[in-house]
Coordinates of C-alpha atoms in Angstrom, one line a residue:
X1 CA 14.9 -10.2 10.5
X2 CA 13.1 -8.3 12.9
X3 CA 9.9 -9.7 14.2
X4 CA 6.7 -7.3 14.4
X5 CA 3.1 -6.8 15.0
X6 CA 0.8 -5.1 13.3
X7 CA -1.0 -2.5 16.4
X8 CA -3.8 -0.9 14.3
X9 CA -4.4 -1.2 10.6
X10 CA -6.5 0.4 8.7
X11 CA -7.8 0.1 4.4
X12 CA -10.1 1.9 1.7
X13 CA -11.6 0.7 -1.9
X14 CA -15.0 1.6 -3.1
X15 CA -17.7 -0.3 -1.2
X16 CA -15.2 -1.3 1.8
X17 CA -14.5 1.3 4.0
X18 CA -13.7 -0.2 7.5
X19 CA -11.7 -3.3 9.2
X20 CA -14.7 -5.5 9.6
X21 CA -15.9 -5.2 6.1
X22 CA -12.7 -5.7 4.7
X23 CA -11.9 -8.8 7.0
X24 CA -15.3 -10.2 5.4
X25 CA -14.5 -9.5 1.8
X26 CA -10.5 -11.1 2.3
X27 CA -12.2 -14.5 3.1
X28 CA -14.7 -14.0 0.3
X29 CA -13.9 -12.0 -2.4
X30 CA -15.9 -10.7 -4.7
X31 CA -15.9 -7.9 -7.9
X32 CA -15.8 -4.1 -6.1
X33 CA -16.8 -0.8 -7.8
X34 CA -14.0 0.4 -9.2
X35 CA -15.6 4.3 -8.9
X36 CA -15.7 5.8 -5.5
X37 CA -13.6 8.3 -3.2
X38 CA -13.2 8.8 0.4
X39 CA -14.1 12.4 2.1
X40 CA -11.0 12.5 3.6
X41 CA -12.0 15.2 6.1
X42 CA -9.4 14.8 8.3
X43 CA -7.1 16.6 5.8
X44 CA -7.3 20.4 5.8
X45 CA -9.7 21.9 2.4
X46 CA -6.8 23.8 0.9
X47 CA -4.3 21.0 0.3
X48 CA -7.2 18.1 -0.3
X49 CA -8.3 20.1 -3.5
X50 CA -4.8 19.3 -4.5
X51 CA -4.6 15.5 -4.1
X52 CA -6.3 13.0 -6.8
X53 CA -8.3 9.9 -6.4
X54 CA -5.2 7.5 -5.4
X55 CA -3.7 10.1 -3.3
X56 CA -7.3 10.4 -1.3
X57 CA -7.2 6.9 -1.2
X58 CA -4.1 6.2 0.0
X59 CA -4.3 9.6 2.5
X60 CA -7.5 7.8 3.8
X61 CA -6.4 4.7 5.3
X62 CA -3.3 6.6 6.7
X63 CA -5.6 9.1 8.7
X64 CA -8.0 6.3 9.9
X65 CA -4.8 3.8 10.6
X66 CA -2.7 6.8 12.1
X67 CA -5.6 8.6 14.1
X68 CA -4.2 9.9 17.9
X69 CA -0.7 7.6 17.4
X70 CA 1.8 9.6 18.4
X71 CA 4.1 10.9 15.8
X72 CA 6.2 7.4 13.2
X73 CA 8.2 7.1 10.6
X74 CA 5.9 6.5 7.1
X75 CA 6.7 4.2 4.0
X76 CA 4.5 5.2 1.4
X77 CA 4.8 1.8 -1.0
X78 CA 3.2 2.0 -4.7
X79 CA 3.9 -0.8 -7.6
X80 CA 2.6 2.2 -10.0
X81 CA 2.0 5.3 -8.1
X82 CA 0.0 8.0 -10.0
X83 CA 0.6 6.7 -13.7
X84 CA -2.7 8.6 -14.4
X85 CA -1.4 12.0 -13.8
X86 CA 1.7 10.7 -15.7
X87 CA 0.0 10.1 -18.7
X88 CA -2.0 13.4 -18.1
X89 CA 1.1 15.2 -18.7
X90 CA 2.9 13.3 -21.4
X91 CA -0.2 13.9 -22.9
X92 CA 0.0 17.6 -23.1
X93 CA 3.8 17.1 -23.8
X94 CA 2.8 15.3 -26.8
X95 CA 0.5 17.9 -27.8
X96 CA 2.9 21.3 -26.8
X97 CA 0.6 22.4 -24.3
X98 CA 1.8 23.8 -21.0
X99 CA 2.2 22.0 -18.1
X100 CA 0.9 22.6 -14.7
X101 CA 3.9 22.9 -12.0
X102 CA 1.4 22.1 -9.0
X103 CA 0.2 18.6 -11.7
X104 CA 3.8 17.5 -12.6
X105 CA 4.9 18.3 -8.8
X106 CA 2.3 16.2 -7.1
X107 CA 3.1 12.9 -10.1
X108 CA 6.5 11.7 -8.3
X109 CA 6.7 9.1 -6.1
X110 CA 7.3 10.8 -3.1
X111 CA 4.0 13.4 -3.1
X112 CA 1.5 11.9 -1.9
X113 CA 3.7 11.4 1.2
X114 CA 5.2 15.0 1.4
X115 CA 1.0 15.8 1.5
X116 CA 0.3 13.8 4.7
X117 CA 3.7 15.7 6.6
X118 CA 3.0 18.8 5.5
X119 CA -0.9 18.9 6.5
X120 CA 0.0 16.8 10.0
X121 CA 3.3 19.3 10.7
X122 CA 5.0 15.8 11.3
X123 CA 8.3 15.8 10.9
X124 CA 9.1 12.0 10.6
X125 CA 11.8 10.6 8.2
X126 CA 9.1 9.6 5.6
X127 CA 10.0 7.2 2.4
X128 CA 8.2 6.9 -1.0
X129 CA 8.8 2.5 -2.1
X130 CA 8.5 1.2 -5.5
X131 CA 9.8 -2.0 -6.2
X132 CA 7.7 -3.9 -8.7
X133 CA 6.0 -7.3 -7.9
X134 CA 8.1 -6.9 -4.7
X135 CA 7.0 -3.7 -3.3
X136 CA 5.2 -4.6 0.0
X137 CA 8.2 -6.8 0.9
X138 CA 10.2 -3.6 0.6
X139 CA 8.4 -1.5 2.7
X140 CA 8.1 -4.0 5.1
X141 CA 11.9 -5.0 5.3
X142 CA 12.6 -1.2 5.2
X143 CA 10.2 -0.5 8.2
X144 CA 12.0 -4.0 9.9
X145 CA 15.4 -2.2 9.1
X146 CA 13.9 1.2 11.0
X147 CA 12.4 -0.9 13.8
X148 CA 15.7 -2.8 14.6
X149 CA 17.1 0.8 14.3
X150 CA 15.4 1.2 17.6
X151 CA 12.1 3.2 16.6
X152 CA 9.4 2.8 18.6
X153 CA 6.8 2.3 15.7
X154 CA 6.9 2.4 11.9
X155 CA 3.5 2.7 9.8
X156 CA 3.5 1.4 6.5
X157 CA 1.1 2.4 3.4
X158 CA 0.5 -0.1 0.4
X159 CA -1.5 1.5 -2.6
X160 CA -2.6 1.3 -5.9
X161 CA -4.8 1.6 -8.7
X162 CA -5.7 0.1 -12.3
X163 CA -3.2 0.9 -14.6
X164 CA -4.2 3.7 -17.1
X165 CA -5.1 2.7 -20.9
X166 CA -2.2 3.4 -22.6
X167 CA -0.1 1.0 -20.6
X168 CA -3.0 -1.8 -19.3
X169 CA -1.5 -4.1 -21.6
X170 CA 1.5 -3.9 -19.1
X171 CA -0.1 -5.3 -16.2
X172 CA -3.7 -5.9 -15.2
X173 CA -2.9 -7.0 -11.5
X174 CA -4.7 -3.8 -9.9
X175 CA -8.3 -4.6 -10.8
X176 CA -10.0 -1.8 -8.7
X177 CA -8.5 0.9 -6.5
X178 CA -7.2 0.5 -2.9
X179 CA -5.0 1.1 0.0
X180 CA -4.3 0.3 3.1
X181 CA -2.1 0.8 6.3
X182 CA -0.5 -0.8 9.1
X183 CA 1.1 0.5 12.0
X184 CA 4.3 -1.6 13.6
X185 CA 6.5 -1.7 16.3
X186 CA 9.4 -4.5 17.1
X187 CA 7.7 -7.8 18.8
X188 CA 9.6 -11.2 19.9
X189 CA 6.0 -12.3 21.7
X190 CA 3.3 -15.0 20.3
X191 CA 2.3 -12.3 17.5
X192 CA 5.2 -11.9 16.6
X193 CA 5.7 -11.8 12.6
X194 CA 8.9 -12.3 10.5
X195 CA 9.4 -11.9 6.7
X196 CA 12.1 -13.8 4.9
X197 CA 13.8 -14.2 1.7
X198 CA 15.2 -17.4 0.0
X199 CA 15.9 -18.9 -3.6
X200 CA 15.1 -22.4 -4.5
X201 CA 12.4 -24.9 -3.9
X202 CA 9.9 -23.9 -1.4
X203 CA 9.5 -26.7 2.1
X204 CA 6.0 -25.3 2.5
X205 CA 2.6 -27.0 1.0
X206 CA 1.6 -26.1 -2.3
X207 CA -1.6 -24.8 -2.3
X208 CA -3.1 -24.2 -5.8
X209 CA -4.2 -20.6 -6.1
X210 CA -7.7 -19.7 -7.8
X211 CA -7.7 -18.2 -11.1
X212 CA -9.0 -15.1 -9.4
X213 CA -6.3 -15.0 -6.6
X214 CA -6.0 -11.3 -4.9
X215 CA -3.1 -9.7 -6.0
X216 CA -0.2 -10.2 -4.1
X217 CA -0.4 -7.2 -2.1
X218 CA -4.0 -7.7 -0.8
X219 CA -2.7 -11.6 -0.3
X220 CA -0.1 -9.8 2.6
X221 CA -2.7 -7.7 4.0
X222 CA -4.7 -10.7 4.5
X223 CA -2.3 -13.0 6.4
X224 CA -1.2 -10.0 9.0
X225 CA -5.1 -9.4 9.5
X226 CA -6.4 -13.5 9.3
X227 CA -4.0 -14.4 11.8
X228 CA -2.4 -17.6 9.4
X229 CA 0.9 -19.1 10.5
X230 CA 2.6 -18.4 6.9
X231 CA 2.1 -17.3 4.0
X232 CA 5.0 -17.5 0.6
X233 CA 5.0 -14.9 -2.0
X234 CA 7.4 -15.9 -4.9
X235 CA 8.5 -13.5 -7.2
X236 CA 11.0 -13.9 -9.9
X237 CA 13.9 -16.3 -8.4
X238 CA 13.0 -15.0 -4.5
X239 CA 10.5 -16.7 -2.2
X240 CA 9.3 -14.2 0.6
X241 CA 8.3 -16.0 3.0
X242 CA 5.6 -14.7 6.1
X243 CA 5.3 -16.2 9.6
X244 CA 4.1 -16.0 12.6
X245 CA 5.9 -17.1 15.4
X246 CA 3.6 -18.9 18.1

C-alpha cells in the first residue's frame, strides 16, 4: 500500500484541546470530562447554530488540522456518527410528532462533512466512512487509495462519541467524546508509514493490553503521533497492521 506521513494533525475532547496536551495524555491516560464543546469560531454564526456537540467537535479538529492548507480531499470517518440526533427523532416518530427537516437532514452520515464544504466554499471530493471496529483502517486505506491516485494531500477526520442510552448496551467503547485529524500526502522517506491487512497468527510480540486500553481509534492516533515502529489492530479474522518504515 501506499506509504504516508502525517504533515499536521490536529484533536479535541473536553479538557485536551491542543497537540501537546494530547501527546501527554496518549502516554498517560487518564478519566476526561465527558461535558465540554469547542467555540468553533472559525465556522461562520449562521451554519454553527446548526451543528450539535459531535459535529463541533469533529468541525474543530478539522479547522485547527486544516488551518491555511491549501484546498484536500476529506474522509469524515465515524463508528456511530450522530446516533443522538437518531434517537432524537425516532423518538418523536414513536410519539407522532413532527419532524424537523433541518434535524433529520443534518443525522446522516455524510452532514457533518457537507457543513465544513459548504462553510469553506471547498469543492473537494469529500467522503462520510463507517465501517464498525474497522473504521480508521477505512479511512486510512481510502485516503492511501486517493494518494496513489496521485493527490497531493488527503486529510482524514476520526470521530466519535458515547453511544446514547437506549443502545449503550451495544457498545461502551467511546467513553467520552472526541475527534481528531490528520493531514497526509504520499511518502517513501524515513517517515514513511504503511498499513496492512493479513489473516492468521500475528509475527509481532504480544504485548498484553491494560484493562483500560484506549479504544482502538485513539490507539492509531497514538502510534502516527509517538513515532512507534508498529502497531497491530486485530479485528474479527483481519490483523491491520501499522509501520513505520526507517
Amino acid at each position: 500500500m501506499m506509504g504516508f506521513s502525517v504533515q499536521r494533525w490536529a484533536a479535541w475532547a473536553p479538557g485536551l484541546v491542543n497537540p501537546a496536551s494530547w501527546e501527554t495524555w496518549l502516554a498517560t491516560p487518564h478519566p476526561l470530562p465527558a461535558d465540554g464543546t469547542p467555540a468553533l469560531s472559525a465556522m461562520p454564526a449562521m451554519m454553527r447554530r446548526r451543528v450539535d456537540r459531535l459535529g463541533r467537535i469533529a468541525l474543530q479538529a478539522a479547522y485547527d488540522t486544516h488551518v491555511d492548507a491549501p484546498d484536500a480531499p476529506v474522509l469524515f470517518a465515524s463508528r456511530y456518527g450522530d446516533l443522538g440526533r437518531s434517537v432524537e427523532l425516532l423518538t418523536q416518530l414513536a410519539r407522532s410528532e413532527p419532524l424537523s427537516p433541518t434535524s433529520f437532514s443534518l443525522s446522516v452520515h455524510n452532514a457533518i462533512g457537507a457543513l465544513y464544504s459548504i462553510a469553506r466554499g471547498d469543492t473537494s471530493s469529500y467522503g462520510a466512512i463507517a465501517a464498525g471496529e474497522e473504521t480508521v483502517e477505512a479511512a486510512f486505506t481510502e485516503a492511501c487509495g486517493l494518494l496513489s491516485d496521485g493527490v497531493p494531500r488527503v486529510m482524514v477526520v476520526v470521530y466519535d462519541e458515547p453511544v446514547p442510552t437506549p443502545w449503550e448496551h451495544f457498545s461502551r467503547d467511546v467513553a467520552f467524546p472526541h475527534a481528531w485529524a490528520c493531514l497526509l500526502s504520499a511518502s517513501t522517506g524515513a517517515d514513511a508509514i504503511r498499513l496492512g491487512c493479513a489473516t492468521g497468527p500475528s509475527d509481532a510480540p504480544v504485548t498484553p493490553e491494560a484493562p483500560d486500553a484506549l479504544p482502538a481509534d485513539l490507539r492509531a492516533l497514538r502510534f502516527l503521533v509517538s513515532g512507534a515502529s508498529r502497531w497491530e489492530h486485530t479485528a474479527g479474522a483481519r490483523r491491520w497492521r501499522w509501520e513505520r518504515h526507517a
